[in-house]
Coordinates of C-alpha atoms in Angstrom, one line a residue:
X1 CA -10.2 46.9 109.0
X2 CA -11.2 45.9 112.6
X3 CA -13.2 49.1 112.9
X4 CA -14.9 48.5 109.6
X5 CA -15.7 44.9 110.7
X6 CA -17.2 46.2 113.9
X7 CA -19.3 48.8 112.0
X8 CA -20.6 46.1 109.6
X9 CA -21.7 43.9 112.6
X10 CA -23.4 46.8 114.3
X11 CA -25.1 47.9 111.1
X12 CA -26.4 44.4 110.4
X13 CA -27.8 44.2 113.9
X14 CA -29.6 47.5 113.5
X15 CA -30.8 47.0 109.9
X16 CA -34.5 47.9 109.6
X17 CA -36.9 45.6 107.7
X18 CA -38.9 48.4 106.1
X19 CA -37.7 51.1 103.7
X20 CA -39.6 53.8 105.6
X21 CA -37.5 53.1 108.7
X22 CA -34.2 54.0 107.1
X23 CA -32.9 57.1 108.9
X24 CA -29.7 58.1 110.6
X25 CA -31.1 57.6 114.1
X26 CA -31.8 54.0 113.4
X27 CA -28.1 53.4 113.0
X28 CA -26.9 55.4 116.1
X29 CA -28.2 52.9 118.6
X30 CA -26.3 50.5 120.8
X31 CA -27.4 46.9 120.1
X32 CA -27.5 44.6 123.1
X33 CA -26.9 41.7 120.7
X34 CA -23.4 43.1 120.0
X35 CA -22.7 43.1 123.7
X36 CA -23.9 39.5 124.1
X37 CA -21.9 38.3 121.1
X38 CA -18.8 40.1 122.4
X39 CA -19.2 38.5 125.8
X40 CA -19.4 35.0 124.3
X41 CA -16.4 35.6 122.0
X42 CA -14.4 37.1 124.9
X43 CA -14.7 34.1 127.3
X44 CA -14.0 31.4 124.8
X45 CA -10.5 30.0 124.0
X46 CA -9.1 30.6 120.5
X47 CA -10.4 27.6 118.5
X48 CA -13.9 27.6 120.1
X49 CA -14.0 31.4 119.6
X50 CA -13.3 30.9 115.9
X51 CA -16.1 28.3 115.6
X52 CA -18.5 30.6 117.5
X53 CA -17.5 33.5 115.4
X54 CA -18.2 31.6 112.1
X55 CA -21.6 30.4 113.4
X56 CA -22.4 33.8 114.7
X57 CA -21.4 35.4 111.3
X58 CA -23.6 32.9 109.4
X59 CA -26.5 33.6 111.7
X60 CA -26.0 37.4 111.3
X61 CA -25.8 37.0 107.5
X62 CA -29.0 35.0 107.4
X63 CA -30.8 37.6 109.5
X64 CA -29.4 40.4 107.3
X65 CA -30.8 38.6 104.2
X66 CA -34.2 38.1 105.9
X67 CA -34.3 41.8 106.6
X68 CA -33.5 42.6 103.0
X69 CA -36.3 40.2 101.9
X70 CA -38.7 41.9 104.3
X71 CA -37.8 45.3 102.8
X72 CA -38.6 44.1 99.3
X73 CA -41.8 42.3 100.3
X74 CA -43.0 45.3 102.3
X75 CA -42.3 47.5 99.3
X76 CA -44.1 45.3 96.7
X77 CA -46.6 43.1 98.7
X78 CA -47.2 45.2 101.8
X79 CA -46.1 42.4 104.2
X80 CA -43.0 40.7 105.5
X81 CA -41.3 37.7 103.9
X82 CA -42.7 34.4 105.1
X83 CA -39.9 32.0 105.6
X84 CA -42.2 29.0 105.1
X85 CA -44.5 30.0 102.2
X86 CA -42.8 32.6 100.0
X87 CA -39.8 30.8 98.5
X88 CA -41.8 29.7 95.4
X89 CA -42.6 33.4 94.8
X90 CA -38.9 33.9 93.9
X91 CA -39.4 31.9 90.7
X92 CA -42.4 34.1 89.9
X93 CA -40.2 37.1 90.5
X94 CA -37.6 35.9 88.0
X95 CA -40.4 35.2 85.4
X96 CA -41.7 38.7 85.9
X97 CA -38.2 40.1 85.3
X98 CA -37.9 38.0 82.2
X99 CA -41.2 39.3 80.8
X100 CA -40.6 42.9 81.7
X101 CA -36.8 43.4 81.2
X102 CA -35.8 40.4 79.1
X103 CA -34.4 36.9 79.8
X104 CA -30.8 38.1 79.9
X105 CA -31.6 40.6 82.6
X106 CA -33.5 38.0 84.6
X107 CA -30.6 35.5 84.3
X108 CA -28.1 38.2 85.4
X109 CA -30.4 39.2 88.3
X110 CA -30.6 35.5 89.4
X111 CA -26.8 35.1 89.3
X112 CA -26.4 38.5 91.0
X113 CA -28.8 37.4 93.8
X114 CA -26.8 34.2 94.4
X115 CA -23.5 36.1 94.5
X116 CA -25.0 38.6 96.8
X117 CA -26.2 36.0 99.2
X118 CA -22.8 34.3 99.3
X119 CA -21.1 37.7 99.7
X120 CA -23.3 38.7 102.6
X121 CA -22.7 35.4 104.4
X122 CA -18.9 35.6 103.7
X123 CA -18.5 39.2 104.7
X124 CA -20.5 38.7 108.0
X125 CA -18.4 35.7 108.9
X126 CA -15.2 37.5 108.2
X127 CA -16.4 40.5 110.1
X128 CA -17.3 38.6 113.2
X129 CA -14.1 36.5 113.1
X130 CA -12.1 39.8 112.8
X131 CA -13.9 41.3 115.8
X132 CA -13.4 38.0 117.8
X133 CA -9.7 38.0 117.1
X134 CA -9.4 41.6 118.2
X135 CA -11.2 40.9 121.5
X136 CA -9.0 37.9 122.2
X137 CA -5.7 39.8 121.8
X138 CA -6.1 41.7 125.0
X139 CA -8.8 40.2 127.1
X140 CA -8.4 42.6 130.0
X141 CA -8.8 45.7 127.8
X142 CA -11.6 44.1 125.9
X143 CA -13.4 43.2 129.2
X144 CA -13.2 46.8 130.4
X145 CA -14.5 48.1 127.1
X146 CA -17.3 45.7 127.1
X147 CA -18.3 46.5 130.6
X148 CA -18.3 50.2 129.8
X149 CA -20.5 49.7 126.8
X150 CA -22.9 47.5 128.9
X151 CA -23.2 50.3 131.5
X152 CA -24.0 52.8 128.7
X153 CA -26.6 50.4 127.3
X154 CA -28.3 49.8 130.7
X155 CA -28.3 53.5 131.5
X156 CA -29.9 54.4 128.2
X157 CA -32.5 51.6 128.7
X158 CA -33.3 52.7 132.3
X159 CA -33.6 56.4 131.3
X160 CA -35.3 55.6 128.0
X161 CA -32.9 57.9 126.1
X162 CA -33.9 58.4 122.5
X163 CA -32.7 60.0 119.3
X164 CA -35.4 61.3 117.0
X165 CA -37.9 59.1 118.9
X166 CA -35.8 55.9 118.6
X167 CA -34.4 54.4 121.8
X168 CA -30.6 54.3 121.9
X169 CA -30.6 51.0 123.8
X170 CA -31.5 48.6 121.0
X171 CA -32.9 45.0 121.0
X172 CA -33.7 45.1 117.3
X173 CA -32.3 41.7 116.4
X174 CA -33.9 40.0 119.4
X175 CA -37.2 41.5 118.4
X176 CA -36.8 40.4 114.7
X177 CA -35.9 36.8 115.7
X178 CA -38.9 36.7 117.9
X179 CA -41.1 38.1 115.1
X180 CA -39.9 35.5 112.6
X181 CA -40.4 32.7 115.2
X182 CA -43.9 33.9 115.9
X183 CA -44.7 34.1 112.2
X184 CA -43.4 30.5 111.8
X185 CA -45.7 29.3 114.6
X186 CA -48.6 31.3 113.2
X187 CA -48.1 29.8 109.7
X188 CA -48.2 26.2 111.1
X189 CA -51.2 27.0 113.3
X190 CA -53.0 28.7 110.4
X191 CA -52.5 25.7 108.1
X192 CA -54.4 23.5 110.6
X193 CA -57.1 26.0 111.4
X194 CA -57.8 27.0 107.8
X195 CA -58.2 23.4 106.6
X196 CA -61.1 23.1 109.1
X197 CA -62.6 26.5 108.0
X198 CA -62.5 25.6 104.3
X199 CA -64.5 22.5 105.0
X200 CA -67.5 24.6 106.2
X201 CA -69.5 26.2 103.5
X202 CA -72.8 28.1 104.0
X203 CA -74.0 27.1 100.5
X204 CA -72.0 23.8 100.2
X205 CA -75.1 21.6 100.1
X206 CA -77.5 24.0 98.4
X207 CA -79.4 22.0 95.7
X208 CA -78.9 23.1 92.1
X209 CA -82.4 24.5 91.7
X210 CA -81.9 26.8 94.7
X211 CA -78.7 28.5 93.5
X212 CA -79.0 32.0 91.9
X213 CA -82.6 31.5 90.7
X214 CA -83.0 35.2 90.2
X215 CA -80.3 35.3 87.6
X216 CA -81.6 32.5 85.4
X217 CA -81.1 33.3 81.7
X218 CA -78.5 36.0 82.3
X219 CA -75.1 36.0 80.7
X220 CA -72.8 36.4 83.7
X221 CA -69.3 38.0 83.4
X222 CA -67.0 38.1 86.4
X223 CA -64.0 40.4 85.4
X224 CA -60.9 41.4 87.3
X225 CA -58.9 44.4 86.3
X226 CA -55.3 44.0 87.4
X227 CA -54.0 46.3 90.2
X228 CA -57.3 48.3 90.1
X229 CA -57.4 49.7 93.6
X230 CA -58.7 52.6 95.6
X231 CA -55.5 54.5 94.8
X232 CA -56.5 54.7 91.2
X233 CA -59.6 56.7 92.2
X234 CA -58.4 58.7 95.2
X235 CA -54.6 59.3 94.9
X236 CA -53.8 62.7 93.5
X237 CA -51.6 61.6 90.6
X238 CA -53.7 58.8 88.9
X239 CA -57.1 59.9 90.2
X240 CA -58.0 62.8 87.8
X241 CA -57.6 60.7 84.7
X242 CA -59.2 57.5 86.1
X243 CA -62.2 59.3 87.6
X244 CA -62.8 61.1 84.4
X245 CA -62.7 57.8 82.5
X246 CA -65.0 56.2 85.0
X247 CA -67.5 59.0 84.8
X248 CA -67.3 59.2 81.0
X249 CA -67.8 55.4 80.8
X250 CA -70.8 55.5 83.2
X251 CA -72.5 58.0 80.9
X252 CA -71.7 56.0 77.8
X253 CA -73.0 52.9 79.4
X254 CA -76.2 54.7 80.4
X255 CA -76.7 55.8 76.8
X256 CA -76.4 52.1 75.9
X257 CA -79.0 51.2 78.5
X258 CA -76.7 49.9 81.2
X259 CA -76.5 51.1 84.8
X260 CA -74.1 50.3 87.6
X261 CA -73.8 50.2 91.4
X262 CA -70.3 50.3 93.0
X263 CA -68.8 49.7 96.4
X264 CA -65.4 48.8 98.0
X265 CA -64.0 45.4 98.9
X266 CA -60.9 44.9 101.0
X267 CA -58.6 42.5 99.2
X268 CA -56.7 39.7 100.8
X269 CA -53.5 40.7 99.0
X270 CA -51.6 43.8 98.1
X271 CA -49.2 44.8 95.3
X272 CA -49.2 41.3 93.8
X273 CA -50.4 37.8 94.3
X274 CA -53.5 38.4 92.1
X275 CA -54.5 34.7 92.4
X276 CA -55.1 35.2 96.1
X277 CA -57.6 38.0 95.4
X278 CA -59.3 35.9 92.7
X279 CA -59.8 32.9 94.9
X280 CA -60.9 35.0 97.9
X281 CA -63.6 36.8 95.9
X282 CA -64.8 33.7 94.2
X283 CA -64.8 31.3 97.2
X284 CA -65.9 33.5 100.1
X285 CA -62.8 32.5 102.1
X286 CA -60.0 34.8 103.2
X287 CA -57.1 33.4 101.0
X288 CA -54.1 35.7 102.0
X289 CA -51.2 33.3 101.6
X290 CA -50.0 30.5 99.3
X291 CA -50.7 27.7 101.8
X292 CA -54.3 28.8 102.0
X293 CA -54.5 29.0 98.2
X294 CA -53.2 25.4 97.9
X295 CA -55.7 24.2 100.5
X296 CA -58.8 25.8 99.1
X297 CA -58.1 25.0 95.4
X298 CA -57.5 21.4 96.3
X299 CA -60.9 21.2 98.0
X300 CA -64.5 21.5 97.0
X301 CA -65.5 24.9 98.5
X302 CA -68.1 26.4 96.3
X303 CA -66.9 29.2 94.0
X304 CA -69.2 31.7 92.2
X305 CA -68.5 30.2 88.8
X306 CA -69.0 26.7 90.2
X307 CA -72.3 27.7 91.6
X308 CA -73.6 28.7 88.2
X309 CA -72.2 25.5 86.6
X310 CA -73.8 23.4 89.4
X311 CA -77.2 24.6 88.4
X312 CA -76.8 23.0 84.9
X313 CA -78.3 26.1 83.5
X314 CA -75.1 27.8 82.4
X315 CA -71.9 27.0 80.4
X316 CA -68.7 28.3 82.0
X317 CA -65.5 29.6 80.5
X318 CA -62.3 31.3 81.6
X319 CA -60.5 34.0 79.7
X320 CA -56.9 33.9 81.1
X321 CA -54.4 35.9 79.0
X322 CA -52.0 35.9 81.9
X323 CA -51.8 32.1 82.2
X324 CA -48.8 30.7 80.3
X325 CA -48.5 27.2 81.8
X326 CA -50.7 24.5 83.2
X327 CA -53.6 25.8 85.4
X328 CA -55.2 22.9 87.3
X329 CA -57.2 25.4 89.4
X330 CA -59.7 25.7 86.5
X331 CA -61.4 22.5 87.7
X332 CA -61.9 24.1 91.2
X333 CA -63.4 27.2 89.5
X334 CA -65.8 25.0 87.6
X335 CA -64.8 26.1 84.2
X336 CA -65.8 24.0 81.2
X337 CA -63.2 25.7 79.0
X338 CA -60.1 27.9 79.6
X339 CA -58.5 30.1 77.0
X340 CA -54.9 30.9 78.1
X341 CA -52.3 33.2 76.5
X342 CA -51.8 30.7 73.6
X343 CA -55.3 29.9 72.7
X344 CA -56.7 33.3 71.7
X345 CA -54.9 33.6 68.3
X346 CA -52.8 36.6 69.3
X347 CA -49.9 37.4 67.0
X348 CA -49.0 40.8 68.3
X349 CA -46.3 41.9 70.8
X350 CA -46.3 41.4 74.5
X351 CA -46.7 44.6 76.5
X352 CA -44.1 43.8 79.2
X353 CA -45.6 41.2 81.5
X354 CA -49.0 41.3 79.8
X355 CA -49.2 38.8 77.0
X356 CA -51.8 40.8 75.0
X357 CA -53.8 44.1 75.3
X358 CA -57.1 43.9 77.1
X359 CA -59.0 45.1 74.1
X360 CA -57.7 42.1 72.1
X361 CA -58.5 39.6 74.9
X362 CA -62.1 40.9 75.1
X363 CA -62.5 40.7 71.3
X364 CA -61.2 37.2 71.4
X365 CA -63.6 36.4 74.2
X366 CA -66.4 37.7 71.9
X367 CA -65.2 35.8 68.9
X368 CA -64.5 32.5 70.6
X369 CA -67.4 32.2 73.1
X370 CA -69.6 35.2 74.0
X371 CA -70.7 35.9 70.5
X372 CA -71.6 32.4 69.6
X373 CA -75.1 31.0 69.5
X374 CA -75.6 28.6 72.4
X375 CA -78.3 26.5 74.1
X376 CA -77.4 27.9 77.5
X377 CA -76.4 31.3 78.8
X378 CA -72.7 31.8 79.6
X379 CA -70.9 32.4 82.9
X380 CA -67.4 33.8 82.2
X381 CA -64.4 34.4 84.4
X382 CA -62.2 37.1 82.7
X383 CA -58.8 38.4 83.9
X384 CA -57.6 41.6 82.3
X385 CA -53.8 42.1 82.5
X386 CA -52.9 45.4 80.8
X387 CA -52.7 47.3 84.1
X388 CA -50.1 44.9 85.5
X389 CA -46.9 46.5 86.7
X390 CA -44.5 47.9 85.5
X391 CA -47.1 49.9 83.5
X392 CA -44.8 50.2 80.5
X393 CA -45.4 50.0 77.6
X394 CA -49.2 50.6 77.8
X395 CA -51.5 49.7 74.9
X396 CA -53.8 52.2 73.2
X397 CA -57.3 51.7 71.9
X398 CA -57.7 50.9 68.2
X399 CA -60.7 50.4 66.1
X400 CA -62.5 47.2 67.1
X401 CA -62.8 46.2 63.5
X402 CA -59.0 46.7 63.1
X403 CA -57.9 44.2 65.8
X404 CA -57.3 41.2 63.5
X405 CA -54.6 38.9 65.0
X406 CA -53.2 41.7 67.1
X407 CA -50.4 42.7 64.7
X408 CA -51.9 46.2 64.8
X409 CA -50.3 46.7 68.2
X410 CA -46.7 46.3 67.0
X411 CA -46.0 50.0 66.4
X412 CA -47.9 51.0 69.6
X413 CA -45.7 48.7 71.6
X414 CA -42.5 49.9 69.9
X415 CA -43.4 53.5 70.5
X416 CA -44.3 53.0 74.2
X417 CA -42.2 53.6 77.3
X418 CA -39.6 51.0 78.4
X419 CA -40.1 49.4 81.9
X420 CA -36.7 50.7 83.1
X421 CA -37.8 54.3 82.4
X422 CA -40.8 53.9 84.6
X423 CA -39.6 51.7 87.4
X424 CA -37.0 54.2 88.6
X425 CA -39.5 56.9 89.4
X426 CA -42.4 56.7 91.8
X427 CA -44.1 59.7 90.2
X428 CA -43.7 58.3 86.8
X429 CA -45.0 54.9 88.0
X430 CA -48.1 56.5 89.4
X431 CA -48.8 58.4 86.2
X432 CA -48.4 55.4 84.0
X433 CA -50.4 53.2 86.4
X434 CA -53.3 55.6 86.1
X435 CA -53.1 55.5 82.3
X436 CA -53.1 51.7 82.3
X437 CA -56.2 51.6 84.5
X438 CA -57.9 54.1 82.2
X439 CA -57.1 51.9 79.2
X440 CA -58.5 48.7 80.9
X441 CA -61.7 50.4 82.0
X442 CA -62.2 51.9 78.5
X443 CA -61.6 48.6 76.8
X444 CA -64.0 46.8 79.0
X445 CA -66.8 49.4 78.9
X446 CA -66.5 49.8 75.2
X447 CA -66.7 46.1 74.8
X448 CA -69.9 46.1 76.9
X449 CA -71.4 48.9 74.9
X450 CA -70.6 47.0 71.6
X451 CA -71.5 43.5 72.6
X452 CA -73.6 43.7 75.7
X453 CA -77.2 42.4 75.6
X454 CA -80.4 42.9 77.6
X455 CA -79.4 39.8 79.6
X456 CA -75.8 40.7 80.2
X457 CA -74.7 41.1 83.8
X458 CA -71.1 42.3 84.5
X459 CA -69.4 42.1 87.8
X460 CA -66.0 44.0 87.6
X461 CA -63.5 44.7 90.4
X462 CA -59.8 45.0 91.1
X463 CA -57.8 42.2 92.5
X464 CA -55.6 44.3 94.7
X465 CA -54.0 47.7 95.2
X466 CA -50.8 48.6 93.2
X467 CA -47.5 48.3 95.1
X468 CA -46.3 50.8 97.7
X469 CA -44.2 52.7 95.1
X470 CA -47.6 53.9 93.7
X471 CA -50.1 53.5 96.6
X472 CA -47.8 54.5 99.4
X473 CA -46.6 52.8 102.6
X474 CA -49.9 53.1 104.5
X475 CA -52.5 52.5 101.7
X476 CA -55.6 50.6 102.4
X477 CA -56.2 47.2 100.7
X478 CA -59.5 48.4 99.2
X479 CA -60.5 47.9 95.6
X480 CA -63.6 49.1 93.7
X481 CA -66.3 46.6 92.7
X482 CA -69.2 47.3 90.3
X483 CA -72.3 45.4 89.1
X484 CA -73.5 46.5 85.7
X485 CA -76.7 45.4 84.0
X486 CA -79.5 46.6 81.6
X487 CA -82.2 44.8 83.4
X488 CA -83.2 47.1 86.3
X489 CA -84.4 44.1 88.4
X490 CA -80.7 43.0 88.7
X491 CA -79.7 46.2 90.5
X492 CA -83.0 46.3 92.4
X493 CA -81.9 43.1 94.1
X494 CA -78.9 44.9 95.7
X495 CA -80.6 48.2 96.5
X496 CA -80.1 47.5 100.3
X497 CA -76.3 47.2 99.8
X498 CA -76.0 51.0 99.9
X499 CA -73.7 51.0 96.9
X500 CA -73.1 54.2 94.8
X501 CA -74.7 54.7 91.4
X502 CA -72.3 54.5 88.5
X503 CA -68.8 52.9 88.1
X504 CA -67.1 55.1 90.7
X505 CA -67.8 54.3 94.3
X506 CA -68.1 57.3 96.8
X507 CA -65.3 57.6 99.3
X508 CA -67.6 56.6 102.1
X509 CA -69.4 53.8 100.2
X510 CA -69.7 50.5 102.1
X511 CA -66.5 48.6 102.6
X512 CA -66.7 44.8 102.9
X513 CA -64.0 42.2 103.1
X514 CA -63.6 40.6 99.7
X515 CA -64.4 37.2 101.2
X516 CA -67.9 38.5 102.2
X517 CA -69.0 39.2 98.6
X518 CA -69.8 35.7 97.6
X519 CA -72.4 35.1 100.3
X520 CA -73.9 38.6 99.8
X521 CA -74.2 38.0 96.1
X522 CA -75.7 34.5 96.4
X523 CA -78.2 35.6 98.9
X524 CA -79.2 38.7 97.0
X525 CA -80.1 36.6 93.9
X526 CA -82.2 34.1 95.7
X527 CA -79.8 31.3 96.8
X528 CA -80.9 29.3 99.8
X529 CA -78.2 28.4 102.3
X530 CA -77.7 24.7 103.0
X531 CA -74.5 24.5 105.0
X532 CA -72.0 21.7 104.6
X533 CA -70.6 20.4 107.9
X534 CA -67.0 20.2 109.0

């Protein structure tokens, strides 16, 4: 039991915070933190030693849990867990489980997480107490053993002895504590600096008549396709089907009189956190964490949709099938109306997290707003959700005249894959991810063929890359972005961007930060900068 306790302590001190770092060599090191903890426990009398062991065990348990959180966040969001900002995402994670695997599973998972946290803390405390008791039984023998281990550590450090490229003399926990401490400082500093940055806006004081004059009279549609990233076009598993769909759709749109230009944007988020990508693209600010999102959406930094509304020449609307609760951000986006998951008349089944198929959401958009006669053209903010993970089940296209209230999708959902069947396999996830993007692109481009007009201008892009299970551990953060229009003058305005013809950007097409798009777009279509001051 004492040996097991010692192994648990050493393993916790050596636990990596990224899944890719799990290898045998990572656990064959000698952690200096174990030597320091042993020295402290050795010199203390019995009762202070017990108190120190309990505190040390709790600290080690907390660090272990932080490492586990880092592993999961790196896997799904491509970054480490932020101890200040990310706690509220745990509620979103439970909601996601409820939508994909059911409320019972989500409840059991929440209970399991609580029990796991308590178990880790308890086991770490018991392990350190056990080791401390052992050291205190024979202090002379323990001192000799500790000195010998210290000599080994210092020798390995001095000679830089490594196993599989990993130093035997480890300072892993010290490094991780320093990393989290620096991240905490950075978060606090970023909050202060970003507040000042958000106050400055190159177009913040631009008069209404000097905003997007070259798009007057156009029906503008800004559309995000969930998880539509570079991996969909370039990774070997999803790419064949997605590129074929993009090329087929490009030709079909050309037959309908539409043409497109496409490039790459580097998203501020990865694997999830779609709202960060949306706000980055629309505001021209780099919104890569929840604190920045709260700051920018509570301010008055000009968004693209607000720019069109500010002119007085457009009505604005949001099509948000993924929104299932209050969404105060609609005011910041400048949206006159918002249609959430419950306002589009859908009576069909959910497709895992997605409340309705993209084809239905687009048809509802046409029925409720886009197809109506109006005094002003429309600027729309449309979020498509069918390509949201776990990519099971995936909708299929049906006849546009058969959509009705969405009940037609019931047998399609029932016959589809179950999330649990897809989530357990990286290859299967990649395959189904590609199919979901194919579906979303097909639904959108068919809608444009069917309902697009001479004055329709579509801006379509992905919000972020899919998670690492699909895109890999070292994937870029790039997403494709396309501008589609019938009027050749619209695309002539961006001729100097160097974007690729069609819906599929070339591999070496220009790559911009997503936050750069707003100013490029406003400038290209005749907006005059009038900066607001800090």
